[in-house]
Amino acid sequence: MIQTLEWTERGVRFIDQTKLPTEEVYVDCTTYQEVADVIRNMVVRGAPAIGVAAAMGIALGVKNSKAESAGELRRELDHICDVIGKTRPTAVNLFWAIRRMQQKFEAVRMLPAQQIKQALIEEAQRMHAEDIAINRAMGRHGSALMPASGGVLTHCNAGALATAGYGTALGVIRAAIEDGKKIHVYADETRPFLQGSRLTAWELMKDGIATTVISDNMSGAMMRQGKIGAVIVGADRIAANGDVANKIGTYTVAVLAKEHNIPFYVAAPISTIDLATPDGSEIPIEQRNPAEVTHIAGKAIAPEGVGVENPAFDVTPAKYVTAIVTERGIARPPYDQSLATLADDASQPTSTAS
Amino acid sequence: MIQTLEWTERGVRFIDQTKLPTEEVYVDCTTYQEVADVIRNMVVRGAPAIGVAAAMGIALGVKNSKAESAGELRRELDHICDVIGKTRPTAVNLFWAIRRMQQKFEAVRMLPAQQIKQALIEEAQRMHAEDIAINRAMGRHGSALMPASGGVLTHCNAGALATAGYGTALGVIRAAIEDGKKIHVYADETRPFLQGSRLTAWELMKDGIATTVISDNMSGAMMRQGKIGAVIVGADRIAANGDVANKIGTYTVAVLAKEHNIPFYVAAPISTIDLATPDGSEIPIEQRNPAEVTHIAGKAIAPEGVGVENPAFDVTPAKYVTAIVTERGIARPPYDQSLATLADDASQPTSTAS
C-alpha cells in the first residue's frame, strides 16, 4: 500500500513525488509552513491529496500553537489557512479542506484549547480515511464504464499518489481490474512535470497492472490505431456546468477522444465539484515556473531567454465529457442538473462539510 | 547562416543536432559509414537534410573508393546505397536522393572512374544548393497563407536544421516575416527528441523571430485561447492521396486545428511527395529506442521495465490538411489530382530525378 501522506507523531510525512520513480524517499514536515512548501513544490500533488495535505497542515499548525484560548487559536488558524490557501489556486479541494477545518473549529470552539486541537487533528485524519473510502466507492461506480478488455488512456496521475490512497481515475481502473476486466493502461508522460511516466507508471507497476508509457503527442496516433477503448482522468475542479479543470493536456486528449468516438470519463470526489463556479472560464489557472518547461533534470532543453508558456491546467468544456464518476454515482449530461443533484444528495454518505 | 551540413575537403561536416541548444559543435565524417551513423543517430535529421546527407554520404563513399573501373565502382556504389538506405525508413527523401545519385552514375558511367567520382561529388553539392533554392521558392508561395499577424504553431523542426538551409515550414514563416507579417511562433517542444524546444527555438532566436516554447500537450489550450491563427509543419513523406507522414504528434495537432477551425498547412519539397505510395497506411513508420521516452539527459523518468511505444512518426489523413506548400506552388484538395499535377509539371524547375 502506497502511503502518499500520513499523520505521524512528529507531524506529516509525505512520499517525495519529485524524486519518484528513481528514489523512494519521504519528507517529514514538522510545521505548517513546511506543509505549505511541499504543496507548492509538488512534493505532494493531485487535488484530493492536496486537500488532505492542507487539512493535515492546518492540524499541524494548530497542534504546534501555544494559544491557550479559542480566540487566540482562531487568529492563528486564520493565518495558517491563509498561508496554506495561497499555495496552489486551481484545485478546489484545497479550499474545500480549509473550509471544512474552519467549520470543525466553529463546531468545537467552546471546548478547551487542547481539545480543540485534538478535534482538528482527528478531523484531518478522518478526511484521510474518508478519501480512501470515497475512492473505493468511485471505483465501484466507475468500473462498469470501463471496457471488458483493451487499452485505457489516462493523463497525469489521478492515482493513489494523487489521493490518500487507491486513486480516482486509477481507482476506477483498479476496481475494473478487481472485477476481472483485462485492462492495459496507456499513460501519457504528462510534460512538463512527467506525472504520467514518473508516478502513474510507478504505482501501476507496483500493483502489477500492465502499463505502457507514451509521450503526450502519441495519444492521437494510439487512438487512430484503435489501441484506446476509453479515456479516464481526474479533475482539479469541476464547474457547475460540468466544465473540467485538470492537468494541462487533458483538453487535447478530450478533443482527440471525441474525434475518435472514444468515451472520455472524469473521476473525482464530490469535493472537487464547485457549484459556486458556474463554468470553466471562471476557474483560475495556475501559471508555473518556465524552468519546468525549459529544463529537465537540471539540463537546459531550450535556448536561454526563449518565451515559455506553462499553465499547469486547462479546461475541458463539458461537451467533451461523456460522464463524471463520483463516490455517489455517475453524472451524465446535462451536468448542471446531474452534478447539482449528486452534490445536494444528503441521503448519501458525504465528504463535504455541509 | 546556419550550416546544417556541408561538403568539405575532408568529407561531410554536420552541426551536431543532438547537442543543441546548449552546445554548438560539429561532426566531421570522413567515411560513408560515419555519414550513415549520423543519420541513424539523428545528429542530422529532417527529411530534406537526410536526403542531402545521403547524397553527400554516397559521394564520400565513392570518393574514397579505390575502384578503377565503372563496373567495380558500381558494385561499391550499390553497397554504399544499401547501407545508407537502411538508416531510416520513413523519410522518402532518403530514397529519392539515393535514386538520384544512382541515376547520375548511370548518366556518367562511360567516363573514367575519376570523372565519375567527381560528377557524383558535384551532384551532391548541387542537391545541397537546390534544396536551399527550393525552400526559398516554397517560402514565396507559402507566405500568402500566413496570417498578417499573431501566433503560428509549428511542431518538430522543419527549419534550416531540417534542410540544407532556410527550412520548409520555417522557411514559409521566414518568408512571411520578410514580407512584413508580424508572426509569433509557438514551438511544440516535440517529445521525445525535443526538436521543437532544442532546434526550432534555437534557430528562430538566431534570426530574432519571436518564439514561445510549449509542451506538446499545451497546443490544445493555446488554440482554445485564440493564440494560434495557423499551423504549419513539414513532412517526411506525402502519399499520392495527400496523407502526410510527419513527426509523431503532428496528427494530434491536425485534429486540434480542425476542432478549432484553424488552417493546417504542410510545407514540403516535391521530393517528399511519393506518388508510388497510394495512401498513408502504406508508409513504413520507424520505431525508435524506448530509452528516448524513458530517459532524458541520461536520467530515468519512468520506472525500469515499463512498456513503451516510440513511433517516430504518425500519419495525418489528407482530410485534415488545408493545403500543401511546394516549391512549384500550393496543392489543395483533392490532393490525388493536385499533387500529381505539381509532381508531373516538367515545365517547372525541378529537384526530382525525372
PDB file of N, CA, C and O in Angstrom, chain A residues 212-269:
ATOM      1  N   THR A 212       1.774   1.017 -20.431  1.00  0.00           N
ATOM      2  CA  THR A 212       2.653   1.499 -21.488  1.00  0.00           C
ATOM      3  C   THR A 212       2.742   3.013 -21.390  1.00  0.00           C
ATOM      4  O   THR A 212       1.718   3.703 -21.377  1.00  0.00           O
ATOM      5  N   VAL A 213       3.957   3.523 -21.302  1.00  0.00           N
ATOM      6  CA  VAL A 213       4.168   4.971 -21.267  1.00  0.00           C
ATOM      7  C   VAL A 213       4.313   5.481 -22.697  1.00  0.00           C
ATOM      8  O   VAL A 213       4.996   4.874 -23.515  1.00  0.00           O
ATOM      9  N   ILE A 214       3.637   6.589 -22.970  1.00  0.00           N
ATOM     10  CA  ILE A 214       3.793   7.247 -24.274  1.00  0.00           C
ATOM     11  C   ILE A 214       4.042   8.735 -24.050  1.00  0.00           C
ATOM     12  O   ILE A 214       3.630   9.300 -23.041  1.00  0.00           O
ATOM     13  N   SER A 215       4.728   9.351 -25.004  1.00  0.00           N
ATOM     14  CA  SER A 215       4.826  10.807 -24.985  1.00  0.00           C
ATOM     15  C   SER A 215       3.428  11.367 -25.207  1.00  0.00           C
ATOM     16  O   SER A 215       2.595  10.744 -25.872  1.00  0.00           O
ATOM     17  N   ASP A 216       3.180  12.565 -24.670  1.00  0.00           N
ATOM     18  CA  ASP A 216       1.846  13.152 -24.787  1.00  0.00           C
ATOM     19  C   ASP A 216       1.383  13.233 -26.233  1.00  0.00           C
ATOM     20  O   ASP A 216       0.197  13.060 -26.519  1.00  0.00           O
ATOM     21  N   ASN A 217       2.308  13.504 -27.127  1.00  0.00           N
ATOM     22  CA  ASN A 217       1.893  13.706 -28.516  1.00  0.00           C
ATOM     23  C   ASN A 217       1.628  12.400 -29.269  1.00  0.00           C
ATOM     24  O   ASN A 217       1.336  12.432 -30.459  1.00  0.00           O
ATOM     25  N   MET A 218       1.731  11.264 -28.584  1.00  0.00           N
ATOM     26  CA  MET A 218       1.443   9.977 -29.235  1.00  0.00           C
ATOM     27  C   MET A 218      -0.006   9.534 -29.060  1.00  0.00           C
ATOM     28  O   MET A 218      -0.435   8.568 -29.706  1.00  0.00           O
ATOM     29  N   SER A 219      -0.762  10.204 -28.178  1.00  0.00           N
ATOM     30  CA  SER A 219      -2.103   9.695 -27.879  1.00  0.00           C
ATOM     31  C   SER A 219      -2.998   9.696 -29.119  1.00  0.00           C
ATOM     32  O   SER A 219      -3.802   8.773 -29.302  1.00  0.00           O
ATOM     33  N   GLY A 220      -2.854  10.707 -29.971  1.00  0.00           N
ATOM     34  CA  GLY A 220      -3.656  10.732 -31.198  1.00  0.00           C
ATOM     35  C   GLY A 220      -3.372   9.512 -32.064  1.00  0.00           C
ATOM     36  O   GLY A 220      -4.295   8.831 -32.542  1.00  0.00           O
ATOM     37  N   ALA A 221      -2.092   9.212 -32.254  1.00  0.00           N
ATOM     38  CA  ALA A 221      -1.720   8.059 -33.084  1.00  0.00           C
ATOM     39  C   ALA A 221      -2.225   6.752 -32.468  1.00  0.00           C
ATOM     40  O   ALA A 221      -2.713   5.865 -33.181  1.00  0.00           O
ATOM     41  N   MET A 222      -2.138   6.634 -31.134  1.00  0.00           N
ATOM     42  CA  MET A 222      -2.610   5.400 -30.473  1.00  0.00           C
ATOM     43  C   MET A 222      -4.121   5.240 -30.678  1.00  0.00           C
ATOM     44  O   MET A 222      -4.607   4.136 -30.920  1.00  0.00           O
ATOM     45  N   MET A 223      -4.865   6.335 -30.562  1.00  0.00           N
ATOM     46  CA  MET A 223      -6.313   6.255 -30.780  1.00  0.00           C
ATOM     47  C   MET A 223      -6.624   5.865 -32.218  1.00  0.00           C
ATOM     48  O   MET A 223      -7.483   5.023 -32.469  1.00  0.00           O
ATOM     49  N   ARG A 224      -5.910   6.470 -33.164  1.00  0.00           N
ATOM     50  CA  ARG A 224      -6.182   6.192 -34.574  1.00  0.00           C
ATOM     51  C   ARG A 224      -5.871   4.730 -34.908  1.00  0.00           C
ATOM     52  O   ARG A 224      -6.500   4.126 -35.776  1.00  0.00           O
ATOM     53  N   GLN A 225      -4.917   4.157 -34.177  1.00  0.00           N
ATOM     54  CA  GLN A 225      -4.568   2.745 -34.389  1.00  0.00           C
ATOM     55  C   GLN A 225      -5.520   1.807 -33.650  1.00  0.00           C
ATOM     56  O   GLN A 225      -5.332   0.591 -33.662  1.00  0.00           O
ATOM     57  N   GLY A 226      -6.514   2.361 -32.968  1.00  0.00           N
ATOM     58  CA  GLY A 226      -7.513   1.520 -32.293  1.00  0.00           C
ATOM     59  C   GLY A 226      -7.045   0.926 -30.981  1.00  0.00           C
ATOM     60  O   GLY A 226      -7.634  -0.026 -30.467  1.00  0.00           O
ATOM     61  N   LYS A 227      -5.986   1.495 -30.410  1.00  0.00           N
ATOM     62  CA  LYS A 227      -5.436   0.909 -29.183  1.00  0.00           C
ATOM     63  C   LYS A 227      -6.119   1.403 -27.910  1.00  0.00           C
ATOM     64  O   LYS A 227      -5.856   0.865 -26.834  1.00  0.00           O
ATOM     65  N   ILE A 228      -6.946   2.432 -28.033  1.00  0.00           N
ATOM     66  CA  ILE A 228      -7.544   3.042 -26.840  1.00  0.00           C
ATOM     67  C   ILE A 228      -9.067   2.859 -26.889  1.00  0.00           C
ATOM     68  O   ILE A 228      -9.728   3.336 -27.813  1.00  0.00           O
ATOM     69  N   GLY A 229      -9.625   2.186 -25.873  1.00  0.00           N
ATOM     70  CA  GLY A 229     -11.075   1.975 -25.819  1.00  0.00           C
ATOM     71  C   GLY A 229     -11.802   2.998 -24.969  1.00  0.00           C
ATOM     72  O   GLY A 229     -13.022   3.169 -25.093  1.00  0.00           O
ATOM     73  N   ALA A 230     -11.089   3.647 -24.065  1.00  0.00           N
ATOM     74  CA  ALA A 230     -11.697   4.661 -23.200  1.00  0.00           C
ATOM     75  C   ALA A 230     -10.584   5.534 -22.642  1.00  0.00           C
ATOM     76  O   ALA A 230      -9.421   5.128 -22.581  1.00  0.00           O
ATOM     77  N   VAL A 231     -10.975   6.745 -22.244  1.00  0.00           N
ATOM     78  CA  VAL A 231     -10.054   7.646 -21.551  1.00  0.00           C
ATOM     79  C   VAL A 231     -10.654   7.926 -20.186  1.00  0.00           C
ATOM     80  O   VAL A 231     -11.871   8.126 -20.071  1.00  0.00           O
ATOM     81  N   ILE A 232      -9.813   7.907 -19.144  1.00  0.00           N
ATOM     82  CA  ILE A 232     -10.299   8.339 -17.828  1.00  0.00           C
ATOM     83  C   ILE A 232      -9.230   9.183 -17.154  1.00  0.00           C
ATOM     84  O   ILE A 232      -8.046   8.820 -17.145  1.00  0.00           O
ATOM     85  N   VAL A 233      -9.652  10.330 -16.636  1.00  0.00           N
ATOM     86  CA  VAL A 233      -8.744  11.270 -15.984  1.00  0.00           C
ATOM     87  C   VAL A 233      -9.359  11.737 -14.675  1.00  0.00           C
ATOM     88  O   VAL A 233     -10.540  11.496 -14.404  1.00  0.00           O
ATOM     89  N   GLY A 234      -8.577  12.424 -13.869  1.00  0.00           N
ATOM     90  CA  GLY A 234      -9.082  13.050 -12.650  1.00  0.00           C
ATOM     91  C   GLY A 234      -9.521  14.477 -12.933  1.00  0.00           C
ATOM     92  O   GLY A 234      -9.753  14.852 -14.083  1.00  0.00           O
ATOM     93  N   ALA A 235      -9.658  15.261 -11.880  1.00  0.00           N
ATOM     94  CA  ALA A 235     -10.036  16.666 -12.045  1.00  0.00           C
ATOM     95  C   ALA A 235      -9.515  17.465 -10.865  1.00  0.00           C
ATOM     96  O   ALA A 235      -9.390  16.938  -9.754  1.00  0.00           O
ATOM     97  N   ASP A 236      -9.199  18.727 -11.135  1.00  0.00           N
ATOM     98  CA  ASP A 236      -8.792  19.635 -10.062  1.00  0.00           C
ATOM     99  C   ASP A 236      -9.939  20.530  -9.628  1.00  0.00           C
ATOM    100  O   ASP A 236      -9.964  21.031  -8.506  1.00  0.00           O
ATOM    101  N   ARG A 237     -10.879  20.752 -10.538  1.00  0.00           N
ATOM    102  CA  ARG A 237     -12.084  21.492 -10.192  1.00  0.00           C
ATOM    103  C   ARG A 237     -13.106  21.258 -11.305  1.00  0.00           C
ATOM    104  O   ARG A 237     -12.772  21.308 -12.482  1.00  0.00           O
ATOM    105  N   ILE A 238     -14.334  21.002 -10.909  1.00  0.00           N
ATOM    106  CA  ILE A 238     -15.408  20.828 -11.888  1.00  0.00           C
ATOM    107  C   ILE A 238     -16.438  21.927 -11.639  1.00  0.00           C
ATOM    108  O   ILE A 238     -16.971  22.057 -10.529  1.00  0.00           O
ATOM    109  N   ALA A 239     -16.673  22.742 -12.667  1.00  0.00           N
ATOM    110  CA  ALA A 239     -17.640  23.838 -12.530  1.00  0.00           C
ATOM    111  C   ALA A 239     -19.065  23.281 -12.549  1.00  0.00           C
ATOM    112  O   ALA A 239     -19.299  22.123 -12.919  1.00  0.00           O
ATOM    113  N   ALA A 240     -20.010  24.125 -12.164  1.00  0.00           N
ATOM    114  CA  ALA A 240     -21.410  23.695 -12.049  1.00  0.00           C
ATOM    115  C   ALA A 240     -21.959  23.155 -13.374  1.00  0.00           C
ATOM    116  O   ALA A 240     -22.836  22.278 -13.388  1.00  0.00           O
ATOM    117  N   ASN A 241     -21.432  23.670 -14.485  1.00  0.00           N
ATOM    118  CA  ASN A 241     -21.948  23.220 -15.799  1.00  0.00           C
ATOM    119  C   ASN A 241     -21.230  21.996 -16.333  1.00  0.00           C
ATOM    120  O   ASN A 241     -21.491  21.553 -17.452  1.00  0.00           O
ATOM    121  N   GLY A 242     -20.277  21.449 -15.551  1.00  0.00           N
ATOM    122  CA  GLY A 242     -19.569  20.250 -15.989  1.00  0.00           C
ATOM    123  C   GLY A 242     -18.238  20.512 -16.676  1.00  0.00           C
ATOM    124  O   GLY A 242     -17.541  19.565 -17.049  1.00  0.00           O
ATOM    125  N   ASP A 243     -17.855  21.780 -16.851  1.00  0.00           N
ATOM    126  CA  ASP A 243     -16.515  22.066 -17.384  1.00  0.00           C
ATOM    127  C   ASP A 243     -15.486  21.556 -16.375  1.00  0.00           C
ATOM    128  O   ASP A 243     -15.648  21.757 -15.165  1.00  0.00           O
ATOM    129  N   VAL A 244     -14.420  20.951 -16.885  1.00  0.00           N
ATOM    130  CA  VAL A 244     -13.461  20.269 -16.004  1.00  0.00           C
ATOM    131  C   VAL A 244     -12.072  20.898 -16.121  1.00  0.00           C
ATOM    132  O   VAL A 244     -11.466  20.878 -17.196  1.00  0.00           O
ATOM    133  N   ALA A 245     -11.578  21.447 -15.012  1.00  0.00           N
ATOM    134  CA  ALA A 245     -10.170  21.857 -14.983  1.00  0.00           C
ATOM    135  C   ALA A 245      -9.350  20.660 -14.527  1.00  0.00           C
ATOM    136  O   ALA A 245      -9.663  20.020 -13.517  1.00  0.00           O
ATOM    137  N   ASN A 246      -8.334  20.347 -15.303  1.00  0.00           N
ATOM    138  CA  ASN A 246      -7.440  19.238 -14.946  1.00  0.00           C
ATOM    139  C   ASN A 246      -6.081  19.537 -15.568  1.00  0.00           C
ATOM    140  O   ASN A 246      -5.905  20.526 -16.286  1.00  0.00           O
ATOM    141  N   LYS A 247      -5.132  18.698 -15.282  1.00  0.00           N
ATOM    142  CA  LYS A 247      -3.749  18.862 -15.729  1.00  0.00           C
ATOM    143  C   LYS A 247      -3.669  19.293 -17.192  1.00  0.00           C
ATOM    144  O   LYS A 247      -4.403  18.780 -18.038  1.00  0.00           O
ATOM    145  N   ILE A 248      -2.798  20.226 -17.486  1.00  0.00           N
ATOM    146  CA  ILE A 248      -2.593  20.688 -18.860  1.00  0.00           C
ATOM    147  C   ILE A 248      -2.448  19.477 -19.801  1.00  0.00           C
ATOM    148  O   ILE A 248      -1.727  18.533 -19.495  1.00  0.00           O
ATOM    149  N   GLY A 249      -3.149  19.538 -20.914  1.00  0.00           N
ATOM    150  CA  GLY A 249      -3.127  18.434 -21.876  1.00  0.00           C
ATOM    151  C   GLY A 249      -4.385  17.598 -21.833  1.00  0.00           C
ATOM    152  O   GLY A 249      -4.662  16.854 -22.776  1.00  0.00           O
ATOM    153  N   THR A 250      -5.151  17.737 -20.759  1.00  0.00           N
ATOM    154  CA  THR A 250      -6.404  16.975 -20.671  1.00  0.00           C
ATOM    155  C   THR A 250      -7.354  17.374 -21.799  1.00  0.00           C
ATOM    156  O   THR A 250      -7.989  16.516 -22.430  1.00  0.00           O
ATOM    157  N   TYR A 251      -7.419  18.673 -22.071  1.00  0.00           N
ATOM    158  CA  TYR A 251      -8.306  19.154 -23.139  1.00  0.00           C
ATOM    159  C   TYR A 251      -7.914  18.544 -24.491  1.00  0.00           C
ATOM    160  O   TYR A 251      -8.767  18.103 -25.267  1.00  0.00           O
ATOM    161  N   THR A 252      -6.617  18.499 -24.757  1.00  0.00           N
ATOM    162  CA  THR A 252      -6.142  17.890 -26.010  1.00  0.00           C
ATOM    163  C   THR A 252      -6.610  16.440 -26.107  1.00  0.00           C
ATOM    164  O   THR A 252      -7.103  15.998 -27.156  1.00  0.00           O
ATOM    165  N   VAL A 253      -6.478  15.697 -25.025  1.00  0.00           N
ATOM    166  CA  VAL A 253      -6.908  14.291 -25.028  1.00  0.00           C
ATOM    167  C   VAL A 253      -8.421  14.197 -25.250  1.00  0.00           C
ATOM    168  O   VAL A 253      -8.900  13.318 -25.974  1.00  0.00           O
ATOM    169  N   ALA A 254      -9.175  15.120 -24.651  1.00  0.00           N
ATOM    170  CA  ALA A 254     -10.634  15.091 -24.795  1.00  0.00           C
ATOM    171  C   ALA A 254     -11.050  15.342 -26.243  1.00  0.00           C
ATOM    172  O   ALA A 254     -11.956  14.679 -26.772  1.00  0.00           O
ATOM    173  N   VAL A 255     -10.382  16.292 -26.899  1.00  0.00           N
ATOM    174  CA  VAL A 255     -10.691  16.575 -28.307  1.00  0.00           C
ATOM    175  C   VAL A 255     -10.377  15.343 -29.163  1.00  0.00           C
ATOM    176  O   VAL A 255     -11.162  14.949 -30.038  1.00  0.00           O
ATOM    177  N   LEU A 256      -9.234  14.730 -28.900  1.00  0.00           N
ATOM    178  CA  LEU A 256      -8.853  13.526 -29.651  1.00  0.00           C
ATOM    179  C   LEU A 256      -9.865  12.409 -29.424  1.00  0.00           C
ATOM    180  O   LEU A 256     -10.234  11.688 -30.359  1.00  0.00           O
ATOM    181  N   ALA A 257     -10.316  12.247 -28.179  1.00  0.00           N
ATOM    182  CA  ALA A 257     -11.281  11.191 -27.873  1.00  0.00           C
ATOM    183  C   ALA A 257     -12.573  11.414 -28.656  1.00  0.00           C
ATOM    184  O   ALA A 257     -13.121  10.490 -29.262  1.00  0.00           O
ATOM    185  N   LYS A 258     -13.029  12.650 -28.673  1.00  0.00           N
ATOM    186  CA  LYS A 258     -14.253  12.963 -29.427  1.00  0.00           C
ATOM    187  C   LYS A 258     -14.070  12.625 -30.908  1.00  0.00           C
ATOM    188  O   LYS A 258     -14.941  12.015 -31.538  1.00  0.00           O
ATOM    189  N   GLU A 259     -12.936  13.015 -31.460  1.00  0.00           N
ATOM    190  CA  GLU A 259     -12.686  12.780 -32.896  1.00  0.00           C
ATOM    191  C   GLU A 259     -12.709  11.287 -33.230  1.00  0.00           C
ATOM    192  O   GLU A 259     -13.051  10.902 -34.344  1.00  0.00           O
ATOM    193  N   HIS A 260     -12.349  10.455 -32.252  1.00  0.00           N
ATOM    194  CA  HIS A 260     -12.282   9.004 -32.490  1.00  0.00           C
ATOM    195  C   HIS A 260     -13.471   8.257 -31.883  1.00  0.00           C
ATOM    196  O   HIS A 260     -13.441   7.019 -31.819  1.00  0.00           O
ATOM    197  N   ASN A 261     -14.477   9.002 -31.427  1.00  0.00           N
ATOM    198  CA  ASN A 261     -15.662   8.383 -30.799  1.00  0.00           C
ATOM    199  C   ASN A 261     -15.297   7.460 -29.646  1.00  0.00           C
ATOM    200  O   ASN A 261     -15.848   6.370 -29.494  1.00  0.00           O
ATOM    201  N   ILE A 262     -14.347   7.910 -28.839  1.00  0.00           N
ATOM    202  CA  ILE A 262     -13.919   7.159 -27.655  1.00  0.00           C
ATOM    203  C   ILE A 262     -14.497   7.872 -26.434  1.00  0.00           C
ATOM    204  O   ILE A 262     -14.394   9.097 -26.333  1.00  0.00           O
ATOM    205  N   PRO A 263     -15.119   7.141 -25.500  1.00  0.00           N
ATOM    206  CA  PRO A 263     -15.673   7.830 -24.336  1.00  0.00           C
ATOM    207  C   PRO A 263     -14.580   8.474 -23.481  1.00  0.00           C
ATOM    208  O   PRO A 263     -13.502   7.905 -23.304  1.00  0.00           O
ATOM    209  N   PHE A 264     -14.894   9.654 -22.967  1.00  0.00           N
ATOM    210  CA  PHE A 264     -13.952  10.419 -22.145  1.00  0.00           C
ATOM    211  C   PHE A 264     -14.583  10.609 -20.767  1.00  0.00           C
ATOM    212  O   PHE A 264     -15.572  11.319 -20.623  1.00  0.00           O
ATOM    213  N   TYR A 265     -14.009   9.934 -19.759  1.00  0.00           N
ATOM    214  CA  TYR A 265     -14.568   9.956 -18.411  1.00  0.00           C
ATOM    215  C   TYR A 265     -13.691  10.756 -17.455  1.00  0.00           C
ATOM    216  O   TYR A 265     -12.472  10.767 -17.582  1.00  0.00           O
ATOM    217  N   VAL A 266     -14.356  11.372 -16.481  1.00  0.00           N
ATOM    218  CA  VAL A 266     -13.666  12.083 -15.407  1.00  0.00           C
ATOM    219  C   VAL A 266     -14.077  11.430 -14.091  1.00  0.00           C
ATOM    220  O   VAL A 266     -15.270  11.162 -13.881  1.00  0.00           O
ATOM    221  N   ALA A 267     -13.100  11.139 -13.244  1.00  0.00           N
ATOM    222  CA  ALA A 267     -13.398  10.568 -11.920  1.00  0.00           C
ATOM    223  C   ALA A 267     -12.926  11.560 -10.864  1.00  0.00           C
ATOM    224  O   ALA A 267     -11.754  11.938 -10.842  1.00  0.00           O
ATOM    225  N   ALA A 268     -13.839  11.982 -10.014  1.00  0.00           N
ATOM    226  CA  ALA A 268     -13.480  12.985  -8.997  1.00  0.00           C
ATOM    227  C   ALA A 268     -14.484  12.925  -7.857  1.00  0.00           C
ATOM    228  O   ALA A 268     -15.671  12.671  -8.078  1.00  0.00           O
ATOM    229  N   PRO A 269     -14.013  13.186  -6.625  1.00  0.00           N
ATOM    230  CA  PRO A 269     -14.944  13.206  -5.493  1.00  0.00           C
ATOM    231  C   PRO A 269     -15.866  14.424  -5.558  1.00  0.00           C
ATOM    232  O   PRO A 269     -15.567  15.409  -6.238  1.00  0.00           O
TER     233      PRO A 269
END
